[in-house]
Each structure stands twice: as structure tokens, then as C-alpha cells.
Amino acid sequence: MTAVGNGAQTAGRPTRLPRSARRKQLLAAAQEVFVAQGYHAAAMDDIAERAGVSKPVLYQHFPGKMELYLALLDTHCDAIVAKVHDAMASTTDNKERVSASVRAYFDFVDHESEAFRLVFESDLRNEPAVRQRVERVEQGCIAAITDTIISDTGVSRAHAELLASGLVGAAETAAQFWLAGGRQVPKAEAEALVAALSWRGIASFPLQGESA
């Protein structure tokens, strides 16, 4: 197994990395191991070996495997929520907003790191701390879209949340189905199909000031 880059070597010994850089290195190694093996099969020994460090060094930064896993999960949960927020803020054209939000999910599942597996396919979904973070992703993405729908259409929050949950669910499920099916449809075309389906539903709700 090849170790994640461990910095320059000096007199046969690895250069001491700043704490933030070491933490980043350990997280990168852990992500590769967790994605490949799942949480239960992964061992701290595997992660230390992948990072090219000793177990004591690993434990200096993370007291246990769960803490390491949750740190990774936090990083990627925050990333997908930020992508959807950015999609909503990227334009005032609502059709483009729908396309951008769908693209955010496809980009996330299609990334070479396969980090989406930690969020959407975790073998720890029944663990309260993990479930809380996964639910936070869904709630954060729904909230970002809900606020835009309310602002533009004036529908109630309950109605807007239901519409937003439909868009989030469609984008997430379709992106994972597309990937699991071997990317048989070109990515841009797949995104456009899902966005068109979602837009045709949401576009039926008139903007504030327009008649139905």
C-alpha cells in the first residue's frame, strides 16, 4: 500500500509537518481507507500505514476511529451543503438555479475521491452521531432551496419545504443511480434531464406578483 505524501525526508527521517498539514494528510489517508473498506473493516493500523506515520502520531490528532470518521464526515457534509447554497446564490435565474443544484449533486457523487460514499452510503447510518450529520446535509440543502422558493413565489414555508425536499431527493437519487449504473448517460445530459424534470414542476408556481 502506498503512503499518502509524508513531506520531504531529512537525514532519513520525515520532516515534521505543521499540525494543520498533518491533520489534512491523515484525513486524506483515512478517506481512502474508509471509502475502500467501509468503517467497520477499516483499522487505525491501515490508516496510519496509508499516511506513512506511526499509530501514536495518528492518535495525537484523533483519539479514535470514530472521531476520525466524524471529522471526515463533517468536511464532506459541509461541502455538499455549501455547493447547494452556492447554486442558489450563483444567479437570479431560477431555471439556472435548478440546473446548478442538480449539478452540485452530480459533481459530488462523480468526484474521484468517492467521498459521497461516506455521506450517502455509510455503513454507520444507525450510529446517532453519523445519522445526525447525514440528516444535517438533507436539512441544510432543503433549507437553502426553501428560502429561495419562498422569496420568489411567496408560498408558505411548509409548501416551500415540501417542494425543496422533492428537488433534493430527485437530484440525490438520480445522481447515485446514474453513477451506480455505470454513467451510461453522459454526465451533462443526465444533469440536464433531471434539471428539466424538476424545473417543469417548480416553474408551474408563479413568481410573486404574477398571476397563476
mmCIF file of C-alpha atoms in Angstrom:
data_model
loop_
_atom_site.group_PDB
_atom_site.id
_atom_site.type_symbol
_atom_site.label_atom_id
_atom_site.label_comp_id
_atom_site.label_asym_id
_atom_site.label_seq_id
_atom_site.Cartn_x
_atom_site.Cartn_y
_atom_site.Cartn_z
ATOM 1 C CA MET A 1 0.000 0.000 0.000
ATOM 2 C CA THR A 2 1.424 3.378 -1.000
ATOM 3 C CA ALA A 3 1.536 6.008 1.703
ATOM 4 C CA VAL A 4 -0.044 9.411 1.259
ATOM 5 C CA GLY A 5 2.666 12.064 0.740
ATOM 6 C CA ASN A 6 4.549 12.476 4.012
ATOM 7 C CA GLY A 7 6.647 15.547 3.259
ATOM 8 C CA ALA A 8 10.331 15.819 2.428
ATOM 9 C CA GLN A 9 12.830 13.458 4.013
ATOM 10 C CA THR A 10 15.704 14.913 6.034
ATOM 11 C CA ALA A 11 18.635 12.677 7.053
ATOM 12 C CA GLY A 12 16.449 9.605 6.644
ATOM 13 C CA ARG A 13 13.672 10.984 8.843
ATOM 14 C CA PRO A 14 10.379 12.603 7.731
ATOM 15 C CA THR A 15 10.108 16.351 8.092
ATOM 16 C CA ARG A 16 7.783 17.371 10.920
ATOM 17 C CA LEU A 17 4.657 18.825 9.351
ATOM 18 C CA PRO A 18 2.669 21.702 10.850
ATOM 19 C CA ARG A 19 -0.293 20.363 12.800
ATOM 20 C CA SER A 20 -2.862 21.539 10.239
ATOM 21 C CA ALA A 21 -0.937 19.952 7.373
ATOM 22 C CA ARG A 22 -0.534 16.695 9.283
ATOM 23 C CA ARG A 23 -4.245 16.628 10.065
ATOM 24 C CA LYS A 24 -5.076 17.176 6.396
ATOM 25 C CA GLN A 25 -2.717 14.354 5.430
ATOM 26 C CA LEU A 26 -4.280 11.970 7.961
ATOM 27 C CA LEU A 27 -7.797 12.807 6.811
ATOM 28 C CA ALA A 28 -6.832 12.142 3.195
ATOM 29 C CA ALA A 29 -5.399 8.752 4.136
ATOM 30 C CA ALA A 30 -8.425 7.893 6.266
ATOM 31 C CA GLN A 31 -10.799 8.816 3.473
ATOM 32 C CA GLU A 32 -9.126 6.402 1.080
ATOM 33 C CA VAL A 33 -9.273 3.588 3.623
ATOM 34 C CA PHE A 34 -12.873 4.234 4.704
ATOM 35 C CA VAL A 35 -14.115 4.513 1.110
ATOM 36 C CA ALA A 36 -12.344 1.296 0.113
ATOM 37 C CA GLN A 37 -13.156 -0.783 3.182
ATOM 38 C CA GLY A 38 -16.074 0.823 4.980
ATOM 39 C CA TYR A 39 -15.949 1.911 8.610
ATOM 40 C CA HIS A 40 -16.182 -1.486 10.264
ATOM 41 C CA ALA A 41 -13.472 -3.170 8.196
ATOM 42 C CA ALA A 42 -11.061 -0.235 8.376
ATOM 43 C CA ALA A 43 -8.405 -0.248 11.102
ATOM 44 C CA MET A 44 -6.327 2.552 12.551
ATOM 45 C CA ASP A 45 -3.281 0.474 11.573
ATOM 46 C CA ASP A 46 -4.400 0.670 7.928
ATOM 47 C CA ILE A 47 -4.875 4.420 8.127
ATOM 48 C CA ALA A 48 -1.505 5.017 9.803
ATOM 49 C CA GLU A 49 0.195 2.865 7.173
ATOM 50 C CA ARG A 50 -1.594 4.660 4.355
ATOM 51 C CA ALA A 51 -0.491 8.014 5.782
ATOM 52 C CA GLY A 52 3.060 6.799 6.339
ATOM 53 C CA VAL A 53 3.010 7.622 10.067
ATOM 54 C CA SER A 54 3.079 5.678 13.311
ATOM 55 C CA LYS A 55 -0.116 4.939 15.224
ATOM 56 C CA PRO A 56 0.961 7.242 18.096
ATOM 57 C CA VAL A 57 1.132 10.121 15.613
ATOM 58 C CA LEU A 58 -2.351 9.268 14.349
ATOM 59 C CA TYR A 59 -3.715 9.140 17.903
ATOM 60 C CA GLN A 60 -2.161 12.506 18.700
ATOM 61 C CA HIS A 61 -4.615 14.030 16.239
ATOM 62 C CA PHE A 62 -7.628 11.726 16.558
ATOM 63 C CA PRO A 63 -8.356 9.789 19.779
ATOM 64 C CA GLY A 64 -10.189 7.039 17.937
ATOM 65 C CA LYS A 65 -11.549 5.739 14.656
ATOM 66 C CA MET A 66 -14.995 7.247 15.229
ATOM 67 C CA GLU A 67 -13.591 10.735 15.819
ATOM 68 C CA LEU A 68 -11.586 10.425 12.608
ATOM 69 C CA TYR A 69 -14.621 9.261 10.660
ATOM 70 C CA LEU A 70 -16.799 12.074 12.029
ATOM 71 C CA ALA A 71 -14.163 14.679 11.153
ATOM 72 C CA LEU A 72 -14.217 13.441 7.561
ATOM 73 C CA LEU A 73 -17.985 13.349 7.519
ATOM 74 C CA ASP A 74 -18.190 16.936 8.772
ATOM 75 C CA THR A 75 -15.892 18.079 5.967
ATOM 76 C CA HIS A 76 -17.936 16.473 3.203
ATOM 77 C CA CYS A 77 -21.341 17.230 4.692
ATOM 78 C CA ASP A 78 -20.403 20.899 4.862
ATOM 79 C CA ALA A 79 -19.121 20.722 1.273
ATOM 80 C CA ILE A 80 -22.350 19.469 -0.316
ATOM 81 C CA VAL A 81 -24.480 21.958 1.644
ATOM 82 C CA ALA A 82 -22.146 24.768 0.555
ATOM 83 C CA LYS A 83 -22.437 23.615 -3.078
ATOM 84 C CA VAL A 84 -26.226 23.884 -2.954
ATOM 85 C CA HIS A 85 -26.056 27.295 -1.230
ATOM 86 C CA ASP A 86 -23.659 28.453 -3.939
ATOM 87 C CA ALA A 87 -26.022 27.131 -6.614
ATOM 88 C CA MET A 88 -28.857 29.238 -5.205
ATOM 89 C CA ALA A 89 -26.657 32.326 -4.950
ATOM 90 C CA SER A 90 -24.963 31.928 -8.326
ATOM 91 C CA THR A 91 -27.765 33.518 -10.356
ATOM 92 C CA THR A 92 -31.217 35.073 -10.122
ATOM 93 C CA ASP A 93 -32.430 32.879 -12.990
ATOM 94 C CA ASN A 94 -34.471 30.165 -11.280
ATOM 95 C CA LYS A 95 -34.125 27.707 -14.139
ATOM 96 C CA GLU A 96 -30.354 28.047 -13.843
ATOM 97 C CA ARG A 97 -30.620 27.649 -10.071
ATOM 98 C CA VAL A 98 -32.354 24.304 -10.528
ATOM 99 C CA SER A 99 -29.692 23.206 -13.013
ATOM 100 C CA ALA A 100 -26.904 24.321 -10.678
ATOM 101 C CA SER A 101 -28.365 22.480 -7.693
ATOM 102 C CA VAL A 102 -28.704 19.262 -9.712
ATOM 103 C CA ARG A 103 -25.149 19.715 -10.981
ATOM 104 C CA ALA A 104 -23.931 20.073 -7.384
ATOM 105 C CA TYR A 105 -25.145 16.551 -6.590
ATOM 106 C CA PHE A 106 -23.748 15.027 -9.767
ATOM 107 C CA ASP A 107 -20.386 16.721 -9.171
ATOM 108 C CA PHE A 108 -20.334 15.419 -5.599
ATOM 109 C CA VAL A 109 -21.017 11.769 -6.468
ATOM 110 C CA ASP A 110 -18.755 11.878 -9.537
ATOM 111 C CA HIS A 111 -15.676 13.186 -7.721
ATOM 112 C CA GLU A 112 -12.708 10.839 -7.968
ATOM 113 C CA SER A 113 -12.358 10.728 -4.166
ATOM 114 C CA GLU A 114 -15.742 8.919 -3.876
ATOM 115 C CA ALA A 115 -16.307 10.883 -0.672
ATOM 116 C CA PHE A 116 -20.050 10.759 -1.332
ATOM 117 C CA ARG A 117 -19.990 7.165 -0.089
ATOM 118 C CA LEU A 118 -19.203 8.434 3.399
ATOM 119 C CA VAL A 119 -22.298 10.651 3.333
ATOM 120 C CA PHE A 120 -24.862 8.678 1.344
ATOM 121 C CA GLU A 121 -23.692 5.069 1.708
ATOM 122 C CA SER A 122 -22.206 4.951 5.188
ATOM 123 C CA ASP A 123 -22.301 1.601 6.977
ATOM 124 C CA LEU A 124 -22.836 3.610 10.168
ATOM 125 C CA ARG A 125 -26.201 5.184 9.338
ATOM 126 C CA ASN A 126 -27.667 3.842 12.588
ATOM 127 C CA GLU A 127 -24.960 5.495 14.675
ATOM 128 C CA PRO A 128 -26.596 8.626 16.200
ATOM 129 C CA ALA A 129 -23.639 10.939 15.531
ATOM 130 C CA VAL A 130 -23.448 9.819 11.904
ATOM 131 C CA ARG A 131 -27.196 9.940 11.358
ATOM 132 C CA GLN A 132 -27.279 13.466 12.776
ATOM 133 C CA ARG A 133 -24.704 14.640 10.260
ATOM 134 C CA VAL A 134 -26.393 12.948 7.301
ATOM 135 C CA GLU A 135 -29.720 14.485 8.306
ATOM 136 C CA ARG A 136 -27.978 17.857 8.595
ATOM 137 C CA VAL A 137 -26.959 17.577 4.945
ATOM 138 C CA GLU A 138 -30.516 16.954 3.828
ATOM 139 C CA GLN A 139 -31.908 19.692 6.059
ATOM 140 C CA GLY A 140 -29.222 22.181 5.029
ATOM 141 C CA CYS A 141 -29.792 21.611 1.321
ATOM 142 C CA ILE A 142 -33.554 21.762 1.699
ATOM 143 C CA ALA A 143 -33.278 24.989 3.721
ATOM 144 C CA ALA A 144 -31.155 26.677 1.049
ATOM 145 C CA ILE A 145 -33.697 25.890 -1.665
ATOM 146 C CA THR A 146 -36.689 26.604 0.588
ATOM 147 C CA ASP A 147 -35.583 30.166 1.245
ATOM 148 C CA THR A 148 -35.237 30.818 -2.479
ATOM 149 C CA ILE A 149 -38.676 29.367 -3.249
ATOM 150 C CA ILE A 150 -40.314 31.475 -0.523
ATOM 151 C CA SER A 151 -38.521 34.609 -1.684
ATOM 152 C CA ASP A 152 -39.538 34.135 -5.304
ATOM 153 C CA THR A 153 -43.036 32.662 -5.060
ATOM 154 C CA GLY A 154 -44.391 33.755 -1.702
ATOM 155 C CA VAL A 155 -45.737 30.279 -0.906
ATOM 156 C CA SER A 156 -45.827 29.211 2.738
ATOM 157 C CA ARG A 157 -42.728 27.704 4.366
ATOM 158 C CA ALA A 158 -44.444 24.327 4.664
ATOM 159 C CA HIS A 159 -45.206 24.291 0.934
ATOM 160 C CA ALA A 160 -41.725 25.545 0.022
ATOM 161 C CA GLU A 161 -40.026 22.920 2.195
ATOM 162 C CA LEU A 162 -42.014 20.156 0.533
ATOM 163 C CA LEU A 163 -41.064 21.420 -2.925
ATOM 164 C CA ALA A 164 -37.417 21.766 -1.894
ATOM 165 C CA SER A 165 -37.333 18.254 -0.457
ATOM 166 C CA GLY A 166 -38.645 16.937 -3.764
ATOM 167 C CA LEU A 167 -35.869 18.675 -5.693
ATOM 168 C CA VAL A 168 -33.182 17.499 -3.273
ATOM 169 C CA GLY A 169 -34.496 13.934 -3.288
ATOM 170 C CA ALA A 170 -34.674 13.793 -7.072
ATOM 171 C CA ALA A 171 -31.155 15.182 -7.528
ATOM 172 C CA GLU A 172 -29.572 12.927 -4.896
ATOM 173 C CA THR A 173 -31.326 9.731 -6.004
ATOM 174 C CA ALA A 174 -30.790 10.343 -9.723
ATOM 175 C CA ALA A 175 -27.088 11.165 -9.261
ATOM 176 C CA GLN A 176 -26.457 7.983 -7.288
ATOM 177 C CA PHE A 177 -28.497 5.888 -9.741
ATOM 178 C CA TRP A 178 -26.531 7.367 -12.636
ATOM 179 C CA LEU A 179 -23.219 6.516 -11.009
ATOM 180 C CA ALA A 180 -24.256 3.009 -9.916
ATOM 181 C CA GLY A 181 -25.489 2.321 -13.461
ATOM 182 C CA GLY A 182 -22.054 2.970 -14.899
ATOM 183 C CA ARG A 183 -22.591 6.516 -16.231
ATOM 184 C CA GLN A 184 -24.452 5.191 -19.275
ATOM 185 C CA VAL A 185 -25.827 8.652 -19.978
ATOM 186 C CA PRO A 186 -23.197 11.396 -20.447
ATOM 187 C CA LYS A 187 -22.973 13.465 -17.286
ATOM 188 C CA ALA A 188 -24.058 16.786 -18.806
ATOM 189 C CA GLU A 189 -27.038 15.121 -20.462
ATOM 190 C CA ALA A 190 -28.003 13.347 -17.234
ATOM 191 C CA GLU A 191 -27.884 16.607 -15.304
ATOM 192 C CA ALA A 192 -29.994 18.327 -17.954
ATOM 193 C CA LEU A 193 -32.630 15.566 -17.886
ATOM 194 C CA VAL A 194 -33.052 15.720 -14.115
ATOM 195 C CA ALA A 195 -32.989 19.519 -14.092
ATOM 196 C CA ALA A 196 -35.644 19.649 -16.836
ATOM 197 C CA LEU A 197 -37.904 17.298 -14.893
ATOM 198 C CA SER A 198 -37.546 19.353 -11.715
ATOM 199 C CA TRP A 199 -37.904 22.703 -13.465
ATOM 200 C CA ARG A 200 -41.134 21.724 -15.200
ATOM 201 C CA GLY A 201 -42.666 21.120 -11.788
ATOM 202 C CA ILE A 202 -41.299 24.135 -9.927
ATOM 203 C CA ALA A 203 -41.877 26.520 -12.848
ATOM 204 C CA SER A 204 -45.620 25.955 -12.516
ATOM 205 C CA PHE A 205 -45.566 28.044 -9.336
ATOM 206 C CA PRO A 206 -45.778 31.713 -10.368
ATOM 207 C CA LEU A 207 -43.345 34.310 -9.095
ATOM 208 C CA GLN A 208 -44.667 36.850 -6.608
ATOM 209 C CA GLY A 209 -46.667 39.478 -8.436
ATOM 210 C CA GLU A 210 -47.573 37.128 -11.297
ATOM 211 C CA SER A 211 -50.976 35.528 -11.672
ATOM 212 C CA ALA A 212 -51.179 31.731 -11.577
#
